[in-house]
Coordinates of C-alpha atoms and ligand atoms in Angstrom, one line a residue:
M1 CA -71.9 64.2 -55.0
E2 CA -71.3 66.2 -58.2
K3 CA -67.6 66.7 -59.0
K4 CA -68.2 70.5 -59.4
E5 CA -69.6 70.6 -55.9
I6 CA -66.6 68.7 -54.6
L7 CA -64.3 71.3 -56.2
S8 CA -66.2 74.1 -54.5
Q9 CA -65.0 72.7 -51.2
F10 CA -61.5 73.7 -52.2
Q11 CA -59.8 77.1 -52.5
V12 CA -60.2 77.2 -56.3
T13 CA -61.2 80.4 -58.1
G14 CA -63.6 80.7 -61.0
D15 CA -66.7 78.8 -62.1
M16 CA -66.2 75.2 -63.2
K17 CA -66.9 74.6 -66.9
S18 CA -66.0 70.9 -67.1
V19 CA -64.6 68.0 -65.1
E20 CA -63.4 65.0 -67.2
P21 CA -61.5 61.8 -66.3
Y22 CA -57.8 62.3 -67.0
G23 CA -54.5 60.4 -67.3
S24 CA -53.7 56.7 -67.3
G25 CA -52.7 56.0 -63.7
H26 CA -53.7 52.6 -62.3
I27 CA -54.6 53.7 -58.8
N28 CA -56.3 57.0 -58.1
H29 CA -59.3 58.5 -59.8
T30 CA -58.0 61.5 -61.7
F31 CA -60.0 64.3 -63.3
L32 CA -59.1 67.5 -65.2
A33 CA -61.2 70.4 -64.1
K34 CA -61.5 73.5 -66.2
T35 CA -63.0 76.8 -65.2
E36 CA -64.9 79.3 -67.4
D37 CA -61.9 81.6 -67.4
G38 CA -59.4 78.9 -68.5
A39 CA -57.8 77.8 -65.3
K40 CA -57.1 74.1 -64.8
Y41 CA -56.9 71.9 -61.8
I42 CA -56.3 68.2 -61.1
L43 CA -59.0 66.7 -58.9
Q44 CA -58.2 63.2 -57.5
G45 CA -60.3 60.7 -55.7
I46 CA -57.7 59.0 -53.5
N47 CA -57.9 55.2 -53.6
T48 CA -58.7 54.5 -50.0
S49 CA -58.7 50.7 -50.2
I50 CA -55.0 51.0 -51.1
F51 CA -54.1 54.1 -49.1
Q52 CA -55.8 53.5 -45.8
D53 CA -54.1 56.4 -43.9
V54 CA -55.0 59.4 -46.1
E55 CA -54.2 61.8 -43.2
G56 CA -50.6 60.4 -43.1
L57 CA -50.4 60.3 -46.9
M58 CA -51.4 63.9 -47.3
E59 CA -49.1 64.9 -44.5
N60 CA -46.2 63.3 -46.5
V61 CA -47.3 65.1 -49.7
L62 CA -47.5 68.5 -47.9
N63 CA -44.2 68.2 -46.1
V64 CA -42.3 66.8 -49.1
T65 CA -43.6 69.4 -51.5
A66 CA -42.9 72.2 -49.0
Y67 CA -39.3 70.9 -48.6
L68 CA -38.9 70.6 -52.4
R69 CA -40.3 74.1 -52.9
K70 CA -37.5 75.5 -50.7
E71 CA -34.9 73.6 -52.6
I72 CA -36.3 74.6 -56.0
I73 CA -36.3 78.3 -54.9
R74 CA -32.8 78.0 -53.6
M75 CA -31.7 76.7 -56.9
G76 CA -33.5 79.4 -58.9
G77 CA -36.3 77.2 -60.2
D78 CA -40.0 77.8 -60.5
P79 CA -41.9 76.1 -57.7
A80 CA -45.2 76.6 -59.4
R81 CA -44.1 74.1 -62.1
E82 CA -41.4 72.0 -60.6
T83 CA -43.3 70.5 -57.7
L84 CA -46.9 69.5 -57.1
N85 CA -48.9 72.3 -55.4
V86 CA -51.7 71.1 -53.1
I87 CA -54.8 73.3 -53.0
L88 CA -56.3 73.3 -49.6
T89 CA -60.0 73.0 -48.7
Q90 CA -62.0 76.1 -47.6
D91 CA -61.3 75.2 -44.0
G92 CA -57.5 74.7 -44.7
K93 CA -57.4 70.9 -44.9
S94 CA -55.3 69.0 -47.4
Y95 CA -58.2 66.8 -48.5
Y96 CA -62.0 66.6 -48.4
T97 CA -64.2 63.7 -47.3
D98 CA -67.5 63.7 -49.2
P99 CA -70.8 62.5 -47.6
D100 CA -70.1 59.0 -49.0
G101 CA -66.8 58.8 -47.3
A102 CA -64.7 59.3 -50.5
K103 CA -61.6 61.4 -50.1
W104 CA -60.6 64.0 -52.6
R105 CA -57.6 66.3 -53.1
V106 CA -56.8 69.1 -55.7
Y107 CA -53.5 70.0 -57.3
E108 CA -52.6 73.0 -59.4
F109 CA -52.5 71.7 -63.0
I110 CA -49.0 71.9 -64.4
E111 CA -49.3 73.8 -67.7
R112 CA -47.3 73.3 -70.9
A113 CA -46.0 69.9 -69.9
R114 CA -47.2 66.3 -70.4
T115 CA -46.6 62.8 -69.3
F116 CA -45.8 59.9 -71.6
D117 CA -47.1 56.3 -71.5
A118 CA -44.2 55.1 -73.7
V119 CA -40.7 56.5 -74.6
E120 CA -41.1 58.6 -77.7
S121 CA -37.7 60.2 -77.7
K122 CA -34.4 59.1 -76.2
E123 CA -33.7 62.6 -75.0
D124 CA -37.0 62.7 -73.0
F125 CA -36.1 59.4 -71.4
Y126 CA -32.7 60.7 -70.5
Q127 CA -34.3 63.8 -69.0
S128 CA -36.7 61.7 -66.9
A129 CA -33.7 59.7 -65.5
L130 CA -32.0 62.9 -64.7
A131 CA -35.1 64.2 -62.9
F132 CA -35.8 61.1 -60.9
G133 CA -32.1 61.0 -59.9
K134 CA -32.3 64.7 -58.9
F135 CA -35.4 64.1 -57.0
Q136 CA -33.5 61.6 -54.8
A137 CA -30.6 64.0 -54.5
M138 CA -32.9 66.9 -53.4
L139 CA -34.4 64.7 -50.7
A140 CA -31.1 63.3 -49.5
D141 CA -31.3 65.3 -46.2
Y142 CA -35.0 65.0 -45.8
P143 CA -35.9 63.7 -42.3
A144 CA -36.9 60.2 -43.4
D145 CA -38.2 59.2 -39.9
T146 CA -41.0 61.8 -40.2
L147 CA -42.5 60.1 -43.3
H148 CA -45.5 57.8 -42.9
E149 CA -45.2 54.4 -44.5
T150 CA -48.2 54.8 -46.8
I151 CA -48.0 51.2 -48.0
P152 CA -46.0 49.0 -45.6
N153 CA -43.5 46.6 -47.3
F154 CA -44.3 48.3 -50.7
H155 CA -41.0 47.1 -52.3
N156 CA -40.3 44.2 -50.0
T157 CA -40.1 41.7 -52.9
A158 CA -39.8 38.6 -50.6
K159 CA -43.0 39.7 -48.8
R160 CA -44.6 40.3 -52.1
Y161 CA -43.7 36.7 -53.0
Q162 CA -45.4 35.4 -49.9
D163 CA -48.5 37.4 -50.7
F164 CA -48.4 36.0 -54.2
E165 CA -48.1 32.4 -52.9
K166 CA -51.1 33.1 -50.7
A167 CA -53.1 34.3 -53.6
V168 CA -52.2 31.1 -55.5
E169 CA -53.1 29.0 -52.5
E170 CA -56.5 30.7 -52.0
D171 CA -57.2 30.8 -55.7
V172 CA -60.6 32.5 -55.0
C173 CA -61.5 32.9 -58.7
K174 CA -60.3 29.5 -59.8
R175 CA -57.8 31.0 -62.2
A176 CA -54.6 29.3 -61.0
D177 CA -54.9 26.3 -63.3
E178 CA -54.7 28.5 -66.3
V179 CA -51.4 30.3 -65.1
Q180 CA -49.2 27.4 -64.0
Q181 CA -46.4 28.4 -66.4
E182 CA -46.3 31.9 -64.9
I183 CA -46.4 30.5 -61.4
A184 CA -43.5 28.2 -62.1
F185 CA -41.5 31.0 -63.7
I186 CA -41.9 33.1 -60.5
R187 CA -41.2 30.2 -58.1
A188 CA -38.0 29.4 -59.9
R189 CA -36.7 32.9 -59.0
S190 CA -38.0 33.2 -55.4
K191 CA -34.5 32.8 -53.9
E192 CA -33.2 36.0 -55.4
M193 CA -36.1 38.1 -54.0
S194 CA -34.6 38.7 -50.6
Q195 CA -31.1 39.7 -51.8
L196 CA -31.6 43.5 -51.9
H197 CA -33.3 43.6 -48.5
E198 CA -30.6 41.5 -47.0
M199 CA -28.0 43.9 -48.3
L200 CA -30.0 46.7 -46.7
A201 CA -30.1 44.8 -43.4
K202 CA -26.3 44.3 -43.4
G203 CA -25.7 47.9 -44.2
E204 CA -24.4 47.2 -47.7
L205 CA -27.1 49.3 -49.3
P206 CA -28.3 52.6 -47.7
L207 CA -31.9 53.5 -46.9
R208 CA -32.8 56.7 -48.7
V209 CA -35.9 58.7 -49.3
T210 CA -37.2 57.4 -52.6
H211 CA -40.2 57.8 -54.8
N212 CA -41.0 54.1 -55.3
D213 CA -43.2 54.6 -58.4
T214 CA -40.9 56.0 -61.0
K215 CA -42.7 55.0 -64.2
L216 CA -42.5 57.4 -67.0
N217 CA -46.0 58.7 -66.7
N218 CA -45.2 59.9 -63.2
I219 CA -43.0 62.7 -64.5
M220 CA -44.0 65.8 -66.4
I221 CA -41.9 66.8 -69.5
D222 CA -42.0 70.4 -70.6
E223 CA -43.5 70.7 -74.1
T224 CA -41.1 73.4 -75.2
T225 CA -37.8 72.7 -73.5
H226 CA -38.3 68.9 -73.3
Q227 CA -36.8 69.0 -69.8
A228 CA -38.4 66.7 -67.2
I229 CA -39.7 69.5 -64.9
C230 CA -41.8 67.8 -62.2
V231 CA -41.9 64.5 -60.4
I232 CA -45.6 63.7 -59.6
D233 CA -47.5 60.9 -57.9
L234 CA -45.9 61.4 -54.5
D235 CA -48.2 58.9 -52.7
T236 CA -45.4 56.3 -52.2
V237 CA -42.5 58.6 -51.3
M238 CA -41.1 56.6 -48.4
P239 CA -37.7 55.4 -47.1
G240 CA -36.5 52.8 -49.7
L241 CA -33.7 51.7 -52.0
S242 CA -32.3 53.8 -54.8
V243 CA -32.0 50.7 -57.0
H244 CA -35.7 50.3 -56.8
D245 CA -36.3 53.8 -58.2
F246 CA -33.9 53.1 -61.0
G247 CA -35.4 49.6 -61.6
D248 CA -39.0 50.6 -61.8
A249 CA -38.2 53.2 -64.4
I250 CA -36.4 50.6 -66.5
R251 CA -39.2 48.1 -66.0
F252 CA -41.6 50.5 -67.7
G253 CA -39.5 52.7 -69.9
A254 CA -36.8 50.4 -71.3
N255 CA -39.3 47.8 -72.3
T256 CA -39.7 47.8 -76.1
A257 CA -43.4 47.0 -75.6
A258 CA -46.1 48.5 -73.5
E259 CA -46.7 47.2 -70.0
D260 CA -49.9 45.6 -71.2
E261 CA -48.9 44.5 -74.7
P262 CA -50.9 41.3 -75.4
D263 CA -48.2 40.1 -77.9
V264 CA -45.3 39.2 -75.6
S265 CA -43.0 38.6 -78.6
K266 CA -42.7 42.4 -78.8
V267 CA -41.3 42.6 -75.2
S268 CA -37.5 43.0 -74.8
L269 CA -35.1 45.1 -72.8
S270 CA -33.7 47.9 -74.9
L271 CA -30.0 48.0 -73.9
E272 CA -29.8 51.4 -75.5
L273 CA -32.5 52.9 -73.3
F274 CA -31.0 51.1 -70.3
E275 CA -27.7 52.8 -70.9
I276 CA -29.3 56.1 -71.4
Y277 CA -31.2 55.8 -68.1
V278 CA -28.1 54.7 -66.2
N279 CA -26.3 57.8 -67.4
G280 CA -29.1 60.1 -66.6
F281 CA -29.9 58.6 -63.2
L282 CA -26.3 58.6 -62.0
K283 CA -25.9 62.2 -63.2
G284 CA -29.1 63.3 -61.4
C285 CA -28.0 61.6 -58.2
E286 CA -24.9 63.9 -58.3
G287 CA -22.4 61.2 -57.3
R288 CA -24.3 60.2 -54.2
L289 CA -24.8 56.5 -55.1
T290 CA -22.3 54.1 -53.5
Q291 CA -20.4 51.6 -55.6
A292 CA -22.6 48.8 -54.2
E293 CA -25.7 50.7 -55.3
I294 CA -24.3 51.2 -58.8
A295 CA -23.4 47.5 -59.0
M296 CA -26.9 46.5 -57.9
L297 CA -28.8 48.7 -60.5
P298 CA -29.4 45.7 -62.8
M299 CA -30.7 43.7 -59.8
G300 CA -33.0 46.6 -59.0
A301 CA -34.4 46.5 -62.5
K302 CA -34.9 42.7 -62.4
M303 CA -36.5 42.8 -59.0
M304 CA -38.9 45.6 -59.8
T305 CA -40.0 43.8 -62.9
I306 CA -40.6 40.4 -61.3
E307 CA -42.2 42.0 -58.3
C308 CA -44.6 43.9 -60.6
G309 CA -45.3 40.6 -62.5
M310 CA -46.2 38.9 -59.3
R311 CA -48.4 41.8 -58.2
F312 CA -50.3 41.7 -61.5
L313 CA -50.7 37.9 -61.3
A314 CA -51.8 38.0 -57.7
D315 CA -54.4 40.6 -58.6
Y316 CA -55.6 38.5 -61.5
L317 CA -55.9 35.5 -59.1
Q318 CA -57.8 37.7 -56.6
G319 CA -60.3 39.0 -59.2
D320 CA -58.7 42.3 -60.3
I321 CA -59.3 44.2 -57.1
Y322 CA -56.1 46.4 -56.9
F323 CA -55.1 47.7 -60.3
K324 CA -57.6 49.4 -62.6
T325 CA -58.3 47.1 -65.6
A326 CA -59.9 47.9 -68.9
R327 CA -60.4 44.4 -70.2
E328 CA -60.7 40.8 -69.2
K329 CA -57.3 39.3 -68.5
H330 CA -55.7 42.7 -68.5
N331 CA -53.7 41.9 -65.3
L332 CA -52.7 38.5 -66.8
E333 CA -51.4 40.3 -69.9
R334 CA -49.5 42.8 -67.8
C335 CA -48.0 39.9 -65.8
R336 CA -46.9 38.2 -69.0
T337 CA -45.0 41.2 -70.3
Q338 CA -43.2 41.6 -67.0
L339 CA -42.1 38.0 -66.9
A340 CA -41.0 38.1 -70.6
L341 CA -39.0 41.2 -69.7
V342 CA -37.3 39.4 -66.8
A343 CA -36.4 36.5 -69.1
D344 CA -34.9 39.0 -71.6
M345 CA -32.9 40.8 -68.8
E346 CA -31.5 37.4 -67.8
N347 CA -30.3 36.9 -71.4
K348 CA -28.7 40.4 -71.4
W349 CA -27.4 40.2 -67.8
Q350 CA -23.7 40.5 -68.6
Q351 CA -24.3 43.5 -70.9
M352 CA -26.5 45.2 -68.2
C353 CA -23.8 44.7 -65.6
A354 CA -21.1 46.0 -67.9
L355 CA -23.1 49.1 -68.6
C356 CA -23.2 49.8 -64.9
K357 CA -19.5 49.5 -64.4
Ligands
LIG1 P1 -52.1 57.5 -60.2 O1 -51.7 57.3 -58.8 O2 -53.4 56.9 -60.4 O3 -51.1 57.0 -61.1 P2 -51.2 60.2 -60.8 O4 -51.1 61.1 -59.6 O5 -50.0 59.6 -61.4 O6 -52.3 59.0 -60.4 O7 -52.0 61.0 -61.9 C1 -52.5 60.4 -63.1 C2 -52.1 61.3 -64.3 O8 -52.7 62.6 -64.1 C3 -50.6 61.5 -64.4 O9 -50.0 60.5 -65.1 C4 -50.6 62.9 -65.2 O10 -50.7 62.6 -66.6 C5 -51.8 63.6 -64.7 N1 -51.5 64.5 -63.6 C6 -51.4 64.3 -62.3 N2 -51.1 65.4 -61.5 C7 -51.0 66.4 -62.4 C8 -50.7 67.8 -62.3 N3 -50.5 68.4 -61.2 N4 -50.7 68.5 -63.5 C9 -50.9 67.9 -64.7 N5 -51.2 66.6 -64.9 C10 -51.2 65.8 -63.8
LIG2 C1 -49.3 51.7 -60.0 O1 -50.2 54.7 -59.6 P1 -49.5 54.3 -60.8 O2 -50.3 53.9 -61.9 O3 -48.4 55.3 -61.1 C2 -48.6 51.1 -58.8 C3 -47.2 50.9 -59.0 C4 -47.0 49.9 -60.1 C5 -47.7 50.5 -61.4 C6 -47.7 49.5 -62.5 C7 -49.5 52.7 -55.4 O4 -48.6 52.9 -60.3 O5 -46.6 50.3 -57.8 O6 -45.6 49.6 -60.4 O7 -49.1 50.8 -61.1 N1 -48.8 52.1 -57.7 C8 -49.2 51.6 -56.5 O8 -47.9 50.2 -63.7 O9 -49.5 50.4 -56.2
LIG3 MG1 -49.2 57.7 -61.5

């Protein structure tokens, strides 16, 4: 079905001029739609092999954005730019299923703001930390038990390790021989992978409503004020650990190289960016984080990085079926940057811990 025809199923105004692929997300199929009179919309094909319960997912998005909207208005903000706004279908539904079974949604396009695939300014990174912290603070009283778990065990690192071992064992593409070094690196760290969940089970870390995918390109930065105005990509908002939200942002943003940099010698943890993010995140969380959470921030960063490394490697072994790839071995290259970053974090562990004191 033509994209323009899909858009006509939604409550959008104006004639569509163009619909082009947009953004650099690894999961959904994102398009920028422009109308003849200059209005813009984000059209997304939801990745239904990953998100199997689209009904539940969209219920989360509608409820969370409605809750955020009230909070933003209460604080004197602009809900049109500071939260995602879902555009409903002509018959009032949050998504549209096309005749091929593909599922689509439309968001208002957030104008005069952009996302970054790498840190270009320290101030912007600080702003993103502040906004992800604030996001968590704003959802502190959200009824967590009403949220659908859109991807079960999303950041259960020990479970991710089991899945990874299964992919090694099955080795469906006969690629395991080539990645023995990476497999050994991951195995050597498997014992640490249950620590954060054990702390959660013992009540040493609290369960909170978290974003779970806090990489830099999931936040919109205002082009004029340089404030991080809107947290986007709400598909994985679920009960989770604050240290994982912190950690995933470090994994992506405080790496001196891109997530898919083929030359791993460029990979390192910038302690300067790490410190900036700690300060912004703690400020954004408005004093809500417990001492135990603050102490475990470095562990959150290390676990999100090794977990992502395992996920990229498992996907490589399974034939690149989860993350979008643009070249052969893309997932392997991504895995290698993550493991190199883990190794560098281990070298800088004392400094990371000292910065969280
Ligand atoms: P994915 O799950 O594939 O990462 P995202 O929801 O993060 O998809 O969207 C991909 C990209 O599209 C984002 O990084 C951002 O640049 C852009 N984008 C998404 N939603 C909006 C929006 N409402 N306004 C402007 N840009 C958006
Ligand atoms: C995916 O959707 P996107 O591109 O923001 C993935 C994250 C990974 C990230 C790695 C639902 O994020 O978990 O950390 O790629 N999202 C999902 O870049 O699996
Ligand atoms: Mg995204």
